[in-house]
Amino acid sequence: MRPEELVGLAIEVAEEGMAAGEVPIGAVVVMGEDIVGHAYTRDRSAGRRLVHADLLAMDEADRRLGWSKRSAPVVLAVNLEPCLMCLGTAMALGVEEISYGLESPADGAAGIVAVWRPARPDMPFSRIPRSWEAFAARSAVISSRVTPRPRRSRGFAPGRASSPICPIEHYVQPERSVALGWNRRRLPGTVTSEAYSRTTQGGALPYRGLILDFAGVMTIPLMAPIRDWCVSQGLPVDAWANALGGHPVGRSLYGELELGRMTQAEWNAATAMLLGVEPDNLMGRAHAEVCAEPSMVALARRAREAGIRVALLSNSYGRDPYDPYTATGVWDLFDHHVISETEGIAKPDPRIYEVALERMGLTAGECVFVDDTAANLLPAQMLGISTVLADGPGTARRVAALLSLPHPSSMP
């Protein structure tokens, strides 16, 4: 199979992970015509860090293949660029080719390939996989290429370590082969290739919608003010992050808050006990120094002036007694508001992106979505929305360029 077709298989595994509530990252390991390993990322269900999709898929392949002689080259395909840890694992496993779908915005290891200078290049474990390619794909095309889930009954059960080696033809329908629309550009600062290719070809862009996340996109980064608040309360600097993201009860409480199953006042009371602080307006006190990001405010205004529909797509942290949207002054910048507590679904559930598109009256291909969390970008990209990672100064300028908007002075 061609590398891009293997990435298509990895994307289907990622879709299974997304349906199970995980971050949609999937991987397959192939030897010849057999899938010898497959997995999706399991950080949410496992509550651990070393559960990357490609790492789990390679571990399964290693347990199946062991030290036996390889009948064909071992190939890894994943829908997100592997990190350094997974690259090292691929070298140890003897993977000869790696193909991936999207460039990682944070920890991708592809750049290591060009500068790798091992002390003993003759040693097997020192060899970088000889093929390392990116294929940014349109999921609508991929979906028509991959076998529907019911055909998995032929012994290929996701997550089952004891499942037998599965021939690739159990996954692929040759009779439905189509011309895949793959774009191999490497994209600094963006996740999808569609937006980039439009800008490089010049001319007016057809984008009619801009979808913006709230925290970390429409606001300044939250880390510094939240840490300062922790210190002011006599707490460890990372107490907030540990309570909300590291503590299993804290994670569960925050998930309930996002989905509107718990009021902010109830969340304040429960989380205050984890932190050992007073519950009164806890969310508001912790976010007291969080303000709007001027460059993104200017972008939203300029987009609306240009006739572009602008929507807020936010995983909520409640609106009473502290309303973050009005406190930062961004609520009235938007034509449409899609808030997780109101909808009962939250990113990265693909349904909330579909709600945003329906509310705007636009198709996925007409919209650009900006978020500061890579995991939230993947489902949008798989729906066909062009995506941009908000990763610091310059984000507003990059998005303005995609939308063919002039750069106001407030956009760095």
Short mmCIF file of C-alpha atoms in Angstrom, two decimals:
data_model
loop_
_atom_site.label_atom_id
_atom_site.label_comp_id
_atom_site.label_asym_id
_atom_site.label_seq_id
_atom_site.Cartn_x
_atom_site.Cartn_y
_atom_site.Cartn_z
CA MET A 1 0.00 0.00 0.00
CA ARG A 2 1.01 3.58 -0.55
CA PRO A 3 2.05 5.59 2.52
CA GLU A 4 -0.96 7.89 2.24
CA GLU A 5 -3.29 4.89 2.30
CA LEU A 6 -1.63 3.65 5.49
CA VAL A 7 -2.16 7.06 7.06
CA GLY A 8 -5.82 6.65 6.09
CA LEU A 9 -5.92 3.48 8.18
CA ALA A 10 -4.34 5.33 11.10
CA ILE A 11 -7.02 7.99 10.82
CA GLU A 12 -9.75 5.37 11.09
CA VAL A 13 -8.16 4.09 14.28
CA ALA A 14 -8.04 7.72 15.49
CA GLU A 15 -11.75 8.04 14.78
CA GLU A 16 -12.38 5.03 17.03
CA GLY A 17 -10.39 6.71 19.76
CA MET A 18 -12.42 9.88 19.34
CA ALA A 19 -15.65 7.89 19.60
CA ALA A 20 -14.31 6.39 22.85
CA GLY A 21 -13.66 9.85 24.29
CA GLU A 22 -9.92 9.88 23.65
CA VAL A 23 -7.80 12.42 21.80
CA PRO A 24 -8.11 11.41 18.12
CA ILE A 25 -4.62 10.12 17.40
CA GLY A 26 -4.26 6.67 15.85
CA ALA A 27 -1.42 4.52 14.56
CA VAL A 28 -0.89 1.29 12.66
CA VAL A 29 2.25 -0.81 12.24
CA VAL A 30 2.43 -2.83 9.04
CA MET A 31 4.75 -5.60 7.89
CA GLY A 32 4.21 -6.51 4.26
CA GLU A 33 0.48 -7.03 3.86
CA ASP A 34 -0.24 -7.51 7.56
CA ILE A 35 -1.20 -5.05 10.28
CA VAL A 36 0.89 -6.18 13.24
CA GLY A 37 0.04 -3.34 15.62
CA HIS A 38 -2.63 -0.69 15.99
CA ALA A 39 -3.71 1.66 18.76
CA TYR A 40 -5.18 5.02 19.58
CA THR A 41 -3.93 7.33 22.31
CA ARG A 42 -5.33 6.38 25.73
CA ASP A 43 -4.23 9.18 28.04
CA ARG A 44 -7.78 9.92 29.20
CA SER A 45 -8.87 6.37 30.00
CA ALA A 46 -5.49 5.30 31.37
CA GLY A 47 -4.70 8.54 33.19
CA ARG A 48 -1.07 8.18 32.13
CA ARG A 49 1.42 9.95 29.89
CA LEU A 50 3.31 7.15 28.13
CA VAL A 51 0.31 5.95 26.14
CA HIS A 52 0.89 7.59 22.77
CA ALA A 53 -0.89 5.87 19.89
CA ASP A 54 2.30 5.10 17.98
CA LEU A 55 4.07 3.86 21.12
CA LEU A 56 1.20 1.48 21.96
CA ALA A 57 0.96 0.25 18.37
CA MET A 58 4.69 -0.45 18.24
CA ASP A 59 4.57 -2.21 21.60
CA GLU A 60 1.89 -4.53 20.22
CA ALA A 61 3.96 -5.15 17.09
CA ASP A 62 7.04 -5.91 19.20
CA ARG A 63 5.14 -8.45 21.30
CA ARG A 64 3.93 -10.17 18.15
CA LEU A 65 7.17 -10.11 16.18
CA GLY A 66 9.75 -10.39 18.94
CA TRP A 67 13.20 -11.27 17.60
CA SER A 68 11.84 -13.29 14.70
CA LYS A 69 13.14 -12.60 11.23
CA ARG A 70 11.10 -9.93 9.45
CA SER A 71 9.39 -11.14 6.29
CA ALA A 72 9.07 -7.57 4.98
CA PRO A 73 9.97 -4.02 6.05
CA VAL A 74 8.13 -2.73 9.12
CA VAL A 75 6.27 0.51 8.49
CA LEU A 76 4.65 2.91 10.97
CA ALA A 77 1.75 5.19 9.99
CA VAL A 78 0.18 7.69 12.38
CA ASN A 79 -2.11 10.65 11.83
CA LEU A 80 0.07 13.02 13.92
CA GLU A 81 3.83 13.43 13.62
CA PRO A 82 5.60 11.17 16.16
CA CYS A 83 7.40 12.73 19.11
CA LEU A 84 11.05 12.09 20.01
CA MET A 85 10.11 9.26 22.39
CA CYS A 86 8.18 7.46 19.66
CA LEU A 87 10.92 8.04 17.10
CA GLY A 88 13.37 6.34 19.46
CA THR A 89 10.95 3.45 19.88
CA ALA A 90 10.62 3.14 16.11
CA MET A 91 14.40 2.92 15.80
CA ALA A 92 14.56 0.23 18.49
CA LEU A 93 11.80 -1.75 16.76
CA GLY A 94 13.58 -1.52 13.42
CA VAL A 95 10.87 0.51 11.67
CA GLU A 96 12.10 1.35 8.18
CA GLU A 97 9.48 3.86 7.08
CA ILE A 98 7.30 6.40 8.89
CA SER A 99 4.39 8.32 7.38
CA TYR A 100 2.17 10.73 9.25
CA GLY A 101 -0.80 12.94 8.52
CA LEU A 102 -0.35 16.20 10.42
CA GLU A 103 2.70 18.08 11.58
CA SER A 104 2.86 18.20 15.36
CA PRO A 105 2.67 21.80 16.58
CA ALA A 106 4.63 21.12 19.75
CA ASP A 107 6.86 18.04 19.99
CA GLY A 108 7.30 16.55 16.53
CA ALA A 109 10.56 14.71 15.90
CA ALA A 110 10.80 15.01 12.12
CA GLY A 111 13.41 17.74 12.47
CA ILE A 112 15.73 15.30 14.25
CA VAL A 113 16.11 13.28 11.06
CA ALA A 114 18.14 15.94 9.24
CA VAL A 115 20.62 16.43 12.08
CA TRP A 116 20.96 12.87 13.42
CA ARG A 117 24.64 11.95 13.72
CA PRO A 118 24.99 8.65 15.63
CA ALA A 119 28.35 7.65 17.05
CA ARG A 120 27.92 4.15 15.57
CA PRO A 121 25.81 4.47 12.41
CA ASP A 122 26.45 0.80 11.65
CA MET A 123 24.45 -0.31 14.69
CA PRO A 124 20.84 -1.31 13.88
CA PHE A 125 19.35 0.71 16.72
CA SER A 126 21.10 3.86 15.45
CA ARG A 127 19.28 3.94 12.13
CA ILE A 128 16.65 6.56 11.52
CA PRO A 129 13.76 5.20 9.40
CA ARG A 130 14.77 5.89 5.82
CA SER A 131 11.42 7.36 4.78
CA TRP A 132 9.82 10.10 6.87
CA GLU A 133 6.96 11.80 5.06
CA ALA A 134 4.00 14.02 5.93
CA PHE A 135 0.66 13.65 4.22
CA ALA A 136 -1.90 16.25 5.30
CA ALA A 137 -5.17 14.73 4.19
CA ARG A 138 -8.81 15.62 3.76
CA SER A 139 -10.82 13.24 5.92
CA ALA A 140 -13.83 13.29 3.62
CA VAL A 141 -11.72 11.63 0.95
CA ILE A 142 -10.15 9.22 3.41
CA SER A 143 -13.52 8.11 4.72
CA SER A 144 -14.51 6.79 1.32
CA ARG A 145 -11.28 4.79 1.15
CA VAL A 146 -11.42 2.93 4.45
CA THR A 147 -13.47 -0.12 5.30
CA PRO A 148 -16.55 0.53 7.49
CA ARG A 149 -16.23 -0.62 11.10
CA PRO A 150 -18.45 -3.74 10.82
CA ARG A 151 -15.79 -5.49 8.71
CA ARG A 152 -13.48 -5.48 11.72
CA SER A 153 -15.21 -8.64 12.90
CA ARG A 154 -12.62 -10.63 10.99
CA GLY A 155 -10.39 -10.87 14.04
CA PHE A 156 -9.24 -7.28 14.25
CA ALA A 157 -10.50 -5.93 17.56
CA PRO A 158 -9.08 -2.50 18.52
CA GLY A 159 -7.25 -2.59 21.82
CA ARG A 160 -7.19 -6.41 22.02
CA ALA A 161 -3.57 -7.45 22.34
CA SER A 162 -4.36 -11.06 21.57
CA SER A 163 -6.09 -10.35 18.26
CA PRO A 164 -4.43 -12.14 15.34
CA ILE A 165 -2.36 -10.42 12.68
CA CYS A 166 -4.83 -8.79 10.30
CA PRO A 167 -4.29 -8.69 6.54
CA ILE A 168 -4.57 -5.16 5.18
CA GLU A 169 -7.33 -6.18 2.78
CA HIS A 170 -9.61 -6.60 5.80
CA TYR A 171 -9.34 -2.85 6.17
CA VAL A 172 -9.24 -1.62 2.58
CA GLN A 173 -11.86 -1.85 -0.13
CA PRO A 174 -9.98 -1.88 -3.45
CA GLU A 175 -13.26 -1.56 -5.32
CA ARG A 176 -13.78 1.85 -3.71
CA SER A 177 -10.36 3.20 -4.57
CA VAL A 178 -10.43 6.91 -5.27
CA ALA A 179 -7.94 9.62 -6.14
CA LEU A 180 -6.76 10.94 -2.80
CA GLY A 181 -6.27 14.68 -2.39
CA TRP A 182 -3.05 14.72 -0.39
CA ASN A 183 -0.86 17.78 0.08
CA ARG A 184 2.74 17.25 1.21
CA ARG A 185 3.62 20.82 2.23
CA ARG A 186 5.15 21.37 5.63
CA LEU A 187 3.23 24.08 7.41
CA PRO A 188 4.82 26.31 10.04
CA GLY A 189 2.21 27.38 12.55
CA THR A 190 -0.79 25.75 10.89
CA VAL A 191 -2.17 22.24 11.10
CA THR A 192 -4.00 21.86 7.81
CA SER A 193 -2.54 22.18 4.36
CA GLU A 194 -5.70 23.43 2.68
CA ALA A 195 -5.46 26.91 4.17
CA TYR A 196 -1.77 27.20 3.37
CA SER A 197 -2.12 26.12 -0.23
CA ARG A 198 -4.85 28.70 -0.77
CA THR A 199 -2.67 31.54 0.49
CA THR A 200 0.36 30.51 -1.54
CA GLN A 201 -1.61 30.48 -4.76
CA GLY A 202 -2.75 34.09 -4.33
CA GLY A 203 -6.07 35.68 -5.08
CA ALA A 204 -9.14 36.17 -2.93
CA LEU A 205 -9.81 33.40 -0.45
CA PRO A 206 -13.22 31.77 -0.16
CA TYR A 207 -13.28 31.67 3.65
CA ARG A 208 -16.53 33.01 5.01
CA GLY A 209 -16.31 31.94 8.64
CA LEU A 210 -13.86 32.29 11.54
CA ILE A 211 -14.29 30.10 14.64
CA LEU A 212 -12.31 31.10 17.71
CA ASP A 213 -11.61 29.37 21.01
CA PHE A 214 -11.77 31.45 24.17
CA ALA A 215 -9.12 30.67 26.81
CA GLY A 216 -5.62 31.06 25.40
CA VAL A 217 -6.91 32.42 22.09
CA MET A 218 -9.22 35.33 22.87
CA THR A 219 -7.40 35.77 26.19
CA ILE A 220 -3.79 36.03 27.17
CA PRO A 221 -2.22 32.68 28.12
CA LEU A 222 -3.70 31.51 31.42
CA MET A 223 -0.63 29.88 32.94
CA ALA A 224 1.10 32.96 34.36
CA PRO A 225 -1.90 34.64 36.03
CA ILE A 226 -3.16 31.34 37.44
CA ARG A 227 0.26 30.51 38.85
CA ASP A 228 0.51 33.97 40.38
CA TRP A 229 -2.84 33.44 42.05
CA CYS A 230 -1.69 30.09 43.46
CA VAL A 231 1.37 31.74 44.97
CA SER A 232 -0.78 34.53 46.43
CA GLN A 233 -2.86 31.88 48.20
CA GLY A 234 0.18 30.15 49.65
CA LEU A 235 -0.28 27.19 47.31
CA PRO A 236 2.34 25.42 45.18
CA VAL A 237 2.73 27.20 41.86
CA ASP A 238 1.21 24.26 39.98
CA ALA A 239 -1.60 23.52 42.45
CA TRP A 240 -4.37 24.64 40.07
CA ALA A 241 -3.07 22.57 37.17
CA ASN A 242 -2.63 19.52 39.38
CA ALA A 243 -6.10 19.82 40.87
CA LEU A 244 -7.89 20.23 37.54
CA GLY A 245 -5.74 18.02 35.33
CA GLY A 246 -3.76 15.70 37.54
CA HIS A 247 -6.22 14.72 40.27
CA PRO A 248 -8.79 12.14 39.06
CA VAL A 249 -11.59 13.76 41.06
CA GLY A 250 -10.56 17.20 39.83
CA ARG A 251 -10.59 16.03 36.21
CA SER A 252 -14.05 14.56 36.67
CA LEU A 253 -15.39 17.73 38.30
CA TYR A 254 -14.04 19.91 35.52
CA GLY A 255 -15.54 17.63 32.89
CA GLU A 256 -18.94 17.92 34.56
CA LEU A 257 -18.60 21.70 34.65
CA GLU A 258 -17.72 21.87 30.96
CA LEU A 259 -20.80 19.88 30.02
CA GLY A 260 -23.17 21.92 32.19
CA ARG A 261 -23.89 19.02 34.54
CA MET A 262 -22.57 21.02 37.48
CA THR A 263 -22.98 24.70 38.24
CA GLN A 264 -19.94 26.87 38.71
CA ALA A 265 -20.93 27.43 42.35
CA GLU A 266 -21.05 23.68 42.93
CA TRP A 267 -17.71 23.28 41.19
CA ASN A 268 -16.21 26.07 43.30
CA ALA A 269 -17.26 24.28 46.48
CA ALA A 270 -15.95 20.85 45.42
CA THR A 271 -12.66 22.07 43.92
CA ALA A 272 -11.97 24.37 46.86
CA MET A 273 -11.78 21.28 49.06
CA LEU A 274 -9.13 19.78 46.75
CA LEU A 275 -7.11 22.99 46.87
CA GLY A 276 -7.71 23.79 50.52
CA VAL A 277 -9.01 27.32 49.85
CA GLU A 278 -12.26 29.23 50.34
CA PRO A 279 -14.93 28.35 47.77
CA ASP A 280 -16.53 31.79 47.28
CA ASN A 281 -16.19 32.72 43.58
CA LEU A 282 -13.14 30.47 43.29
CA MET A 283 -13.15 30.51 39.49
CA GLY A 284 -13.42 34.30 39.38
CA ARG A 285 -10.67 34.82 41.96
CA ALA A 286 -8.27 32.54 40.12
CA HIS A 287 -8.97 34.29 36.80
CA ALA A 288 -9.04 37.84 38.13
CA GLU A 289 -5.94 38.86 36.18
CA VAL A 290 -6.91 37.10 32.93
CA CYS A 291 -7.72 39.64 30.22
CA ALA A 292 -8.46 39.67 26.51
CA GLU A 293 -5.67 39.30 23.96
CA PRO A 294 -5.65 42.65 22.05
CA SER A 295 -4.44 41.22 18.75
CA MET A 296 -7.22 38.62 18.65
CA VAL A 297 -9.84 41.20 19.61
CA ALA A 298 -8.65 43.31 16.68
CA LEU A 299 -8.77 40.25 14.41
CA ALA A 300 -12.36 39.41 15.36
CA ARG A 301 -13.47 42.98 14.75
CA ARG A 302 -11.67 43.24 11.44
CA ALA A 303 -13.13 39.93 10.27
CA ARG A 304 -16.70 41.03 11.01
CA GLU A 305 -16.11 44.35 9.27
CA ALA A 306 -15.03 42.36 6.20
CA GLY A 307 -18.30 40.39 6.24
CA ILE A 308 -16.81 37.20 7.71
CA ARG A 309 -19.03 35.40 10.21
CA VAL A 310 -17.27 35.02 13.54
CA ALA A 311 -18.20 32.36 16.10
CA LEU A 312 -17.00 31.62 19.61
CA LEU A 313 -16.48 27.89 20.27
CA SER A 314 -15.59 27.40 23.90
CA ASN A 315 -15.39 24.64 26.47
CA SER A 316 -17.12 26.46 29.30
CA TYR A 317 -16.05 26.84 32.88
CA GLY A 318 -19.40 28.19 33.97
CA ARG A 319 -20.91 31.67 33.82
CA ASP A 320 -22.24 32.28 37.32
CA PRO A 321 -21.07 33.84 39.54
CA TYR A 322 -18.06 34.52 37.29
CA ASP A 323 -18.74 35.00 33.58
CA PRO A 324 -15.36 34.86 31.81
CA TYR A 325 -16.75 36.08 28.49
CA THR A 326 -18.23 39.28 29.81
CA ALA A 327 -15.42 39.80 32.35
CA THR A 328 -12.90 39.90 29.51
CA GLY A 329 -15.21 41.90 27.24
CA VAL A 330 -15.20 39.49 24.29
CA TRP A 331 -18.81 38.24 24.21
CA ASP A 332 -20.12 40.94 21.87
CA LEU A 333 -17.33 40.36 19.34
CA PHE A 334 -19.12 37.31 17.95
CA ASP A 335 -22.04 36.66 15.63
CA HIS A 336 -22.58 33.21 17.13
CA HIS A 337 -21.77 31.56 20.47
CA VAL A 338 -21.32 27.80 20.89
CA ILE A 339 -20.61 27.06 24.55
CA SER A 340 -20.15 23.51 25.82
CA GLU A 341 -22.32 23.86 28.93
CA THR A 342 -25.23 25.03 26.77
CA GLU A 343 -24.79 22.35 24.10
CA GLY A 344 -24.07 19.48 26.49
CA ILE A 345 -21.02 18.47 24.43
CA ALA A 346 -17.44 19.71 24.52
CA LYS A 347 -14.33 19.76 22.37
CA PRO A 348 -12.89 17.52 21.03
CA ASP A 349 -16.26 15.86 20.40
CA PRO A 350 -16.80 16.41 16.65
CA ARG A 351 -20.48 17.12 17.21
CA ILE A 352 -19.77 20.51 18.74
CA TYR A 353 -17.87 21.60 15.63
CA GLU A 354 -20.86 20.53 13.55
CA VAL A 355 -23.11 22.63 15.79
CA ALA A 356 -20.88 25.64 15.14
CA LEU A 357 -21.03 25.11 11.38
CA GLU A 358 -24.80 24.72 11.47
CA ARG A 359 -25.20 27.83 13.61
CA MET A 360 -23.07 29.82 11.15
CA GLY A 361 -24.81 28.38 8.10
CA LEU A 362 -21.49 27.50 6.50
CA THR A 363 -19.67 24.40 5.29
CA ALA A 364 -16.49 23.10 6.89
CA GLY A 365 -14.41 24.14 3.90
CA GLU A 366 -15.52 27.74 4.29
CA CYS A 367 -14.23 28.09 7.85
CA VAL A 368 -11.00 28.57 9.78
CA PHE A 369 -10.78 27.38 13.40
CA VAL A 370 -8.22 28.69 15.91
CA ASP A 371 -7.44 26.89 19.18
CA ASP A 372 -4.47 26.70 21.52
CA THR A 373 -4.84 22.94 22.09
CA ALA A 374 -3.67 20.65 19.30
CA ALA A 375 -6.05 17.87 20.36
CA ASN A 376 -8.99 20.21 19.70
CA LEU A 377 -7.76 20.96 16.19
CA LEU A 378 -7.66 17.37 14.98
CA PRO A 379 -11.44 16.71 14.93
CA ALA A 380 -12.02 20.01 13.16
CA GLN A 381 -9.45 19.14 10.53
CA MET A 382 -10.99 15.71 10.08
CA LEU A 383 -14.31 17.44 9.34
CA GLY A 384 -12.62 19.58 6.68
CA ILE A 385 -12.20 22.81 8.65
CA SER A 386 -8.90 24.63 8.16
CA THR A 387 -7.16 24.98 11.50
CA VAL A 388 -4.51 27.19 13.10
CA LEU A 389 -2.72 26.54 16.37
CA ALA A 390 -2.61 29.61 18.62
CA ASP A 391 0.95 29.26 19.83
CA GLY A 392 1.93 32.78 20.85
CA PRO A 393 2.63 36.15 19.25
CA GLY A 394 1.88 36.20 15.56
CA THR A 395 -1.23 34.03 15.67
CA ALA A 396 -3.56 36.92 14.78
CA ARG A 397 -1.32 37.95 11.91
CA ARG A 398 -1.24 34.42 10.50
CA VAL A 399 -5.00 34.12 10.65
CA ALA A 400 -5.44 37.55 9.10
CA ALA A 401 -3.24 36.42 6.22
CA LEU A 402 -5.42 33.34 5.68
CA LEU A 403 -8.51 35.54 5.57
CA SER A 404 -6.84 38.19 3.34
CA LEU A 405 -7.41 40.81 6.04
CA PRO A 406 -5.09 43.79 6.51
CA HIS A 407 -2.89 43.72 9.58
CA PRO A 408 -3.91 46.37 12.12
CA SER A 409 -1.14 47.74 14.29
CA SER A 410 -2.41 45.76 17.27
CA MET A 411 -1.55 42.48 15.51
CA PRO A 412 2.08 41.63 16.32
#
